[in-house]
Coordinates of C-alpha atoms in Angstrom, one line a residue:
Chain A
M1 CA 0.0 -0.1 0.1
E2 CA 1.2 3.6 -1.0
S3 CA 2.3 5.5 2.2
N4 CA 0.8 8.8 2.9
I5 CA 3.8 10.5 3.9
Y6 CA 6.3 12.4 1.9
I7 CA 9.4 14.5 2.4
G8 CA 11.1 17.1 0.9
L9 CA 14.7 18.6 1.4
V10 CA 14.3 22.3 0.3
H11 CA 17.5 24.0 -1.0
H12 CA 15.2 27.0 -1.8
P13 CA 13.9 29.2 -0.2
I14 CA 15.7 28.9 2.9
Y15 CA 18.3 31.4 5.0
D16 CA 21.5 31.3 5.2
K17 CA 24.0 32.3 7.9
R18 CA 23.0 35.9 7.7
K19 CA 19.3 35.4 7.4
E20 CA 19.1 36.2 3.5
V21 CA 17.0 33.9 1.3
V22 CA 19.3 31.8 -0.9
A23 CA 19.5 28.5 -3.1
T24 CA 22.1 25.7 -1.3
A25 CA 23.8 23.4 -3.2
I26 CA 23.0 19.5 -3.3
T27 CA 24.9 17.6 -0.8
N28 CA 25.4 13.8 -1.9
F29 CA 25.3 12.7 1.8
D30 CA 22.1 14.1 2.2
I31 CA 20.5 12.3 -0.8
H32 CA 22.0 9.1 0.4
D33 CA 21.2 9.2 4.0
I34 CA 17.6 10.6 3.8
A35 CA 16.6 8.1 0.9
R36 CA 17.9 5.0 3.1
C37 CA 15.7 6.6 6.2
A38 CA 12.8 7.0 3.6
K39 CA 13.0 3.5 2.8
T40 CA 13.7 2.1 6.5
F41 CA 10.2 4.1 7.8
G42 CA 8.1 3.3 4.6
V43 CA 7.9 7.3 3.2
G44 CA 5.9 7.3 -0.1
G45 CA 8.5 9.7 -1.8
F46 CA 11.6 12.0 -1.0
F47 CA 11.7 15.3 -3.3
I48 CA 14.9 17.1 -3.8
I49 CA 13.6 20.7 -4.3
T50 CA 16.2 23.0 -5.8
P51 CA 15.1 25.8 -8.5
L52 CA 18.9 25.7 -10.2
E53 CA 19.0 23.9 -13.4
S54 CA 22.7 22.8 -12.7
Q55 CA 21.6 21.3 -9.4
V56 CA 18.7 19.5 -11.2
Q57 CA 21.0 17.9 -13.3
L58 CA 23.6 17.0 -11.1
A59 CA 20.8 15.1 -8.9
D60 CA 19.6 13.6 -11.8
R61 CA 23.0 12.3 -12.7
I62 CA 23.5 11.1 -9.3
L63 CA 20.1 9.2 -9.2
R64 CA 20.8 7.6 -12.4
H65 CA 24.2 6.3 -11.2
W66 CA 22.4 4.2 -8.3
R67 CA 19.0 3.5 -10.1
E68 CA 20.6 2.2 -13.5
G69 CA 24.3 2.8 -13.6
T70 CA 27.2 0.7 -12.2
G71 CA 25.9 1.6 -8.6
S72 CA 22.9 -0.3 -8.8
V73 CA 24.8 -3.3 -9.4
Y74 CA 27.4 -2.4 -6.8
N75 CA 24.7 -1.9 -4.2
P76 CA 21.2 -3.2 -4.6
T77 CA 19.8 -1.7 -1.2
R78 CA 20.9 1.7 -2.5
K79 CA 19.0 1.3 -5.6
E80 CA 15.8 0.2 -3.7
S81 CA 16.1 3.5 -1.6
F82 CA 16.9 5.8 -4.4
S83 CA 13.5 4.3 -6.1
L84 CA 12.1 6.9 -3.9
V85 CA 13.6 10.1 -4.9
R86 CA 12.1 12.6 -7.1
V87 CA 13.7 15.8 -8.3
S88 CA 11.5 19.2 -8.1
R89 CA 12.2 22.7 -8.8
T90 CA 9.6 24.2 -6.3
I91 CA 7.7 23.2 -3.3
D92 CA 4.4 23.6 -5.2
E93 CA 5.6 21.5 -8.0
A94 CA 6.1 18.6 -5.8
D95 CA 3.1 19.1 -4.2
R96 CA 1.4 19.2 -7.4
E97 CA 2.8 15.7 -7.9
I98 CA 1.4 14.3 -4.9
F99 CA -1.9 16.1 -5.3
N100 CA -1.9 14.5 -8.9
L101 CA -1.5 10.9 -7.1
W102 CA -3.9 11.5 -4.3
Q103 CA -6.8 13.9 -5.7
T104 CA -7.2 16.1 -2.5
K105 CA -5.1 18.6 -0.7
V106 CA -1.9 17.6 0.4
K107 CA -1.3 18.8 4.4
R108 CA 2.2 20.5 4.2
V109 CA 4.0 20.1 7.7
A110 CA 7.1 22.5 8.3
T111 CA 10.1 21.4 10.6
G112 CA 12.8 23.6 12.4
A113 CA 15.3 24.1 14.9
S114 CA 14.0 27.0 16.7
P115 CA 10.4 27.1 18.4
H116 CA 7.6 28.7 16.9
P117 CA 4.0 29.7 18.5
K118 CA 2.2 27.5 16.3
N119 CA 4.2 24.5 17.1
I120 CA 2.6 21.0 17.4
D121 CA 4.5 18.1 19.2
F122 CA 5.5 14.9 18.0
G123 CA 2.7 12.9 19.4
F124 CA 0.2 14.9 18.0
L125 CA 1.7 14.8 14.3
R126 CA 2.0 11.0 15.0
N127 CA -1.6 10.6 15.3
L128 CA -2.6 12.9 12.4
L129 CA -0.3 10.8 10.2
K130 CA -2.7 7.6 10.9
D131 CA -5.3 9.2 8.5
E132 CA -4.3 7.3 5.6
K133 CA -6.7 8.9 3.1
T134 CA -4.7 12.6 3.5
P135 CA -1.2 12.8 1.7
F136 CA 1.2 14.7 4.2
F137 CA 4.2 16.6 2.9
L138 CA 6.9 17.2 5.7
L139 CA 9.4 20.1 4.5
F140 CA 12.9 20.0 6.0
G141 CA 15.2 22.9 5.3
T142 CA 18.9 23.1 4.5
G143 CA 21.0 25.9 4.7
W144 CA 19.8 27.9 8.0
G145 CA 16.4 26.8 7.7
L146 CA 13.0 27.3 5.8
T147 CA 11.8 30.8 5.6
Q148 CA 9.3 32.3 7.9
E149 CA 7.0 32.3 4.6
V150 CA 7.2 28.8 4.3
K151 CA 6.6 28.0 8.0
D152 CA 3.8 30.3 8.0
S153 CA 1.8 29.3 4.7
S154 CA 2.3 25.4 6.1
D155 CA -0.7 23.6 7.4
Y156 CA 1.3 22.6 10.5
I157 CA 4.8 23.6 12.0
L158 CA 6.5 20.8 14.2
A159 CA 8.0 21.4 17.5
P160 CA 12.1 21.3 17.3
I161 CA 14.1 18.4 18.8
A162 CA 14.7 20.0 22.0
G163 CA 18.4 18.9 22.8
K164 CA 20.5 19.6 25.9
G165 CA 21.1 23.5 25.0
Y166 CA 22.4 22.9 21.8
N167 CA 20.1 22.7 18.4
H168 CA 22.5 22.5 15.7
L169 CA 22.0 18.7 14.2
S170 CA 22.5 18.5 10.6
V171 CA 19.4 17.9 8.4
R172 CA 20.2 14.3 7.7
S173 CA 20.1 13.8 11.5
A174 CA 17.1 15.9 12.0
V175 CA 15.4 13.6 9.4
A176 CA 16.5 10.5 10.6
I177 CA 15.1 11.4 14.4
I178 CA 11.9 12.9 13.1
L179 CA 11.2 10.1 10.8
D180 CA 11.7 7.6 13.7
R181 CA 9.8 9.7 16.2
L182 CA 6.8 10.0 13.8
L183 CA 7.0 6.5 12.2
G184 CA 9.3 4.2 14.0
D185 CA 8.5 1.1 15.8
R186 CA 7.4 2.4 19.2
M187 CA 7.4 -1.3 20.8
N188 CA 11.0 -1.5 20.8
S189 CA 11.9 1.9 21.6
L190 CA 10.1 3.0 24.7
E191 CA 10.3 2.1 28.5
Chain B
M1 CA 28.0 17.3 35.5
E2 CA 30.1 14.9 33.5
S3 CA 27.7 12.2 31.6
N4 CA 28.2 8.8 32.2
I5 CA 27.5 8.1 28.1
Y6 CA 30.3 7.8 25.5
I7 CA 29.7 6.6 22.0
G8 CA 33.0 5.1 19.7
L9 CA 32.8 5.3 15.9
V10 CA 34.4 1.9 15.2
H11 CA 36.5 1.9 11.8
H12 CA 38.3 -1.6 12.6
P13 CA 37.7 -4.1 13.4
I14 CA 34.6 -4.4 11.3
Y15 CA 33.4 -6.2 8.4
D16 CA 33.4 -4.9 4.8
K17 CA 30.9 -6.3 1.9
R18 CA 32.3 -9.9 1.8
K19 CA 32.5 -10.1 5.7
E20 CA 36.4 -9.8 5.8
V21 CA 37.6 -7.9 8.5
V22 CA 39.0 -4.6 7.6
A23 CA 39.8 -1.2 8.5
T24 CA 37.5 1.7 6.8
A25 CA 38.5 5.2 6.1
I26 CA 37.5 8.1 8.0
T27 CA 34.5 10.2 6.6
N28 CA 34.3 14.0 7.0
F29 CA 30.4 13.8 7.3
D30 CA 30.5 11.0 10.0
I31 CA 32.8 13.5 12.5
H32 CA 30.3 16.4 12.2
D33 CA 27.0 14.6 12.0
I34 CA 27.9 12.5 14.9
A35 CA 29.6 15.3 17.2
R36 CA 26.5 17.4 16.7
C37 CA 24.4 14.5 17.9
A38 CA 26.4 13.9 20.6
K39 CA 26.3 17.5 22.0
T40 CA 22.8 17.5 21.3
F41 CA 22.0 14.6 23.6
G42 CA 24.7 15.5 26.3
V43 CA 27.3 12.5 25.7
G44 CA 30.3 12.7 27.4
G45 CA 32.6 11.8 24.5
F46 CA 32.6 10.9 21.1
F47 CA 35.8 8.4 20.0
I48 CA 37.0 8.0 16.4
I49 CA 38.6 4.5 16.4
T50 CA 41.1 3.8 13.9
P51 CA 44.4 2.0 13.9
L52 CA 45.9 3.6 10.8
E53 CA 48.3 6.3 11.5
S54 CA 47.5 8.1 8.4
Q55 CA 43.9 8.4 9.2
V56 CA 44.5 9.3 12.9
Q57 CA 46.6 12.5 11.6
L58 CA 43.6 12.9 9.2
A59 CA 41.2 13.1 11.8
D60 CA 43.4 15.3 13.9
R61 CA 43.8 17.5 11.3
I62 CA 39.8 18.2 10.7
L63 CA 39.6 18.3 14.7
R64 CA 42.4 21.1 14.7
H65 CA 40.4 22.9 11.9
W66 CA 37.2 23.3 13.4
R67 CA 38.6 23.7 17.2
E68 CA 41.3 25.8 16.7
G69 CA 41.6 26.8 12.9
T70 CA 39.5 29.3 10.8
G71 CA 36.7 26.6 11.4
S72 CA 36.3 27.4 15.0
V73 CA 35.7 31.3 13.8
Y74 CA 33.5 30.6 11.1
N75 CA 31.3 28.2 13.0
P76 CA 31.5 28.5 16.7
T77 CA 29.0 25.7 17.5
R78 CA 30.8 23.6 15.1
K79 CA 34.0 24.0 17.6
E80 CA 31.4 23.6 20.6
S81 CA 30.6 19.7 19.7
F82 CA 34.0 19.2 18.2
S83 CA 35.4 19.4 21.6
L84 CA 34.0 16.1 22.6
V85 CA 35.7 14.4 19.8
R86 CA 38.6 11.9 20.7
V87 CA 40.7 9.9 18.7
S88 CA 41.8 6.2 19.8
R89 CA 43.9 3.4 18.1
T90 CA 41.5 0.9 19.4
I91 CA 38.2 0.1 21.3
D92 CA 40.6 -0.8 24.4
E93 CA 42.5 2.6 24.3
A94 CA 39.1 4.4 24.3
D95 CA 38.1 2.3 27.1
R96 CA 41.2 3.0 29.2
E97 CA 40.8 6.6 28.8
I98 CA 37.0 6.5 30.0
F99 CA 38.0 4.1 33.0
N100 CA 40.7 6.7 33.8
L101 CA 38.3 9.3 34.1
W102 CA 35.9 7.2 36.0
Q103 CA 38.1 4.6 38.1
T104 CA 35.1 2.0 37.7
K105 CA 34.7 -0.9 34.9
V106 CA 33.3 0.4 31.7
K107 CA 30.1 -1.2 30.2
R108 CA 30.1 -1.7 26.7
V109 CA 27.1 -1.8 24.2
A110 CA 27.5 -3.0 21.0
T111 CA 24.8 -1.7 18.0
G112 CA 24.3 -3.5 14.7
A113 CA 21.6 -3.7 12.3
S114 CA 21.1 -7.4 12.5
P115 CA 19.2 -9.2 15.4
H116 CA 21.3 -11.2 18.1
P117 CA 20.2 -13.7 20.3
K118 CA 21.5 -11.4 23.1
N119 CA 19.7 -8.5 22.1
I120 CA 18.7 -5.9 24.9
D121 CA 15.4 -3.6 23.9
F122 CA 15.8 0.1 23.8
G123 CA 13.6 0.8 27.0
F124 CA 15.7 -1.7 28.9
L125 CA 18.8 0.3 27.9
R126 CA 17.4 3.6 28.8
N127 CA 16.7 2.6 32.1
L128 CA 20.2 1.1 32.5
L129 CA 22.2 4.2 31.4
K130 CA 20.4 6.2 34.5
D131 CA 22.6 4.9 36.7
E132 CA 25.3 7.7 36.4
K133 CA 27.8 6.0 38.5
T134 CA 28.8 3.9 35.7
P135 CA 29.9 4.9 32.3
F136 CA 28.7 3.1 29.3
F137 CA 30.5 3.0 26.0
L138 CA 28.2 2.4 23.1
L139 CA 30.1 1.3 19.7
F140 CA 28.8 1.8 16.4
G141 CA 30.6 0.3 13.5
T142 CA 31.3 1.5 10.1
G143 CA 31.4 -0.3 6.8
W144 CA 29.3 -3.7 7.2
G145 CA 29.0 -3.5 10.9
L146 CA 30.9 -4.6 14.3
T147 CA 32.6 -7.9 14.1
Q148 CA 31.0 -10.9 16.1
E149 CA 33.8 -10.6 18.2
V150 CA 33.4 -7.3 19.4
K151 CA 29.6 -8.0 19.8
D152 CA 30.2 -11.1 22.0
S153 CA 33.0 -9.5 24.1
S154 CA 30.4 -6.3 24.9
D155 CA 28.5 -6.5 28.1
Y156 CA 25.2 -5.8 25.8
I157 CA 24.1 -5.9 22.8
L158 CA 21.5 -3.4 21.6
A159 CA 18.5 -4.5 19.3
P160 CA 18.5 -3.3 15.6
I161 CA 16.3 -0.2 14.6
A162 CA 13.4 -2.3 13.2
G163 CA 12.4 -0.8 9.7
K164 CA 10.1 -1.5 7.3
G165 CA 11.6 -4.7 5.4
Y166 CA 14.9 -2.6 5.1
N167 CA 17.9 -2.2 7.5
H168 CA 20.4 -0.3 5.3
L169 CA 20.6 3.0 7.6
S170 CA 23.7 4.9 7.5
V171 CA 25.8 4.7 10.5
R172 CA 25.3 8.6 10.8
S173 CA 21.4 8.1 10.8
A174 CA 21.4 5.4 13.3
V175 CA 23.6 7.2 15.6
A176 CA 21.3 10.0 15.5
I177 CA 17.9 7.5 16.0
I178 CA 19.7 5.6 18.9
L179 CA 20.9 8.5 20.8
D180 CA 17.4 9.9 20.3
R181 CA 15.9 6.9 21.8
L182 CA 18.2 6.4 24.6
L183 CA 18.5 10.0 25.8
G184 CA 16.2 12.1 23.8
D185 CA 13.4 14.5 25.7
R186 CA 10.3 11.8 25.7
M187 CA 8.0 14.3 26.9
N188 CA 7.8 16.0 23.3
S189 CA 8.1 13.3 21.1
L190 CA 5.5 10.6 22.5
E191 CA 1.7 10.1 22.2

């Protein structure tokens, strides 16, 4: 059965160090680590979102290598996880692709490292996701995170991962932890 | 207060694809992602374990860049997380360093992607770690995982992260998820 949960790795619009809106470059490790997490937790699709044509081509080349090229023979499990990956120019373009599959409005969930007045907690979202008739699109920002506008226009904004006075995880680690909290096997991980 | 939990990223002895015992090369992203996770979850120290002199020197150079070099000015939060990182030639050498600090036997916990008859679950280990008088050393294998010998000689072997029919996470993602399950804020993440 098709999963109703999709993730997007946003390279634009996001902030840089000085809080200016930029487009970041694609990071090879992001694609591998996040695709493997997506496959582990049964996500329906993983969208790499970048408006830059050169980056779209780079992503396509990496995907082809692992899906059809020598990478697919060298490491068949990588091929399996890469089958979930798509490339889109914008968040809206990815959203439309999900809409076309489901024919119903896609609920967007923004994530981030800072608290927001509209934050929902992990337990709340975990329950929401059980509504298998509604597609959910979880957005993760690269660089210094999703813009305020992306957050404000989302249906939900997930609470940050609360660290011990330090909130500077890589986006790869954040995706791993968030997918585990939302979709991971709870029987084995709790007290 | 000093945390009683330490992690080790093992580059030898581990298996390669053909189940031969090898030493893997250091991966820059491992150091960054795992150091940031260690800082986020309040771990006492992160040991990079490699017997290869060239790799020890490479790791030292990377650490110096972020702790004292231009990296420390460019990104002070990275400097903070890198303060937790040590380099050791062997698991035993890292173990002795922890023993010297605590003056009591270090309990070793092996991790891995395959089930083992001696597996303990996450809730059980989460409770064990609350014994703040006992230092714990969590071992993560690179490549195709820790050798049987390392597992058999550990005090505990943690259950694998149960995926939906796919158990090929990167070691970076596995560390993130395992630290969150063992040390993460449970108030915010549960139903």
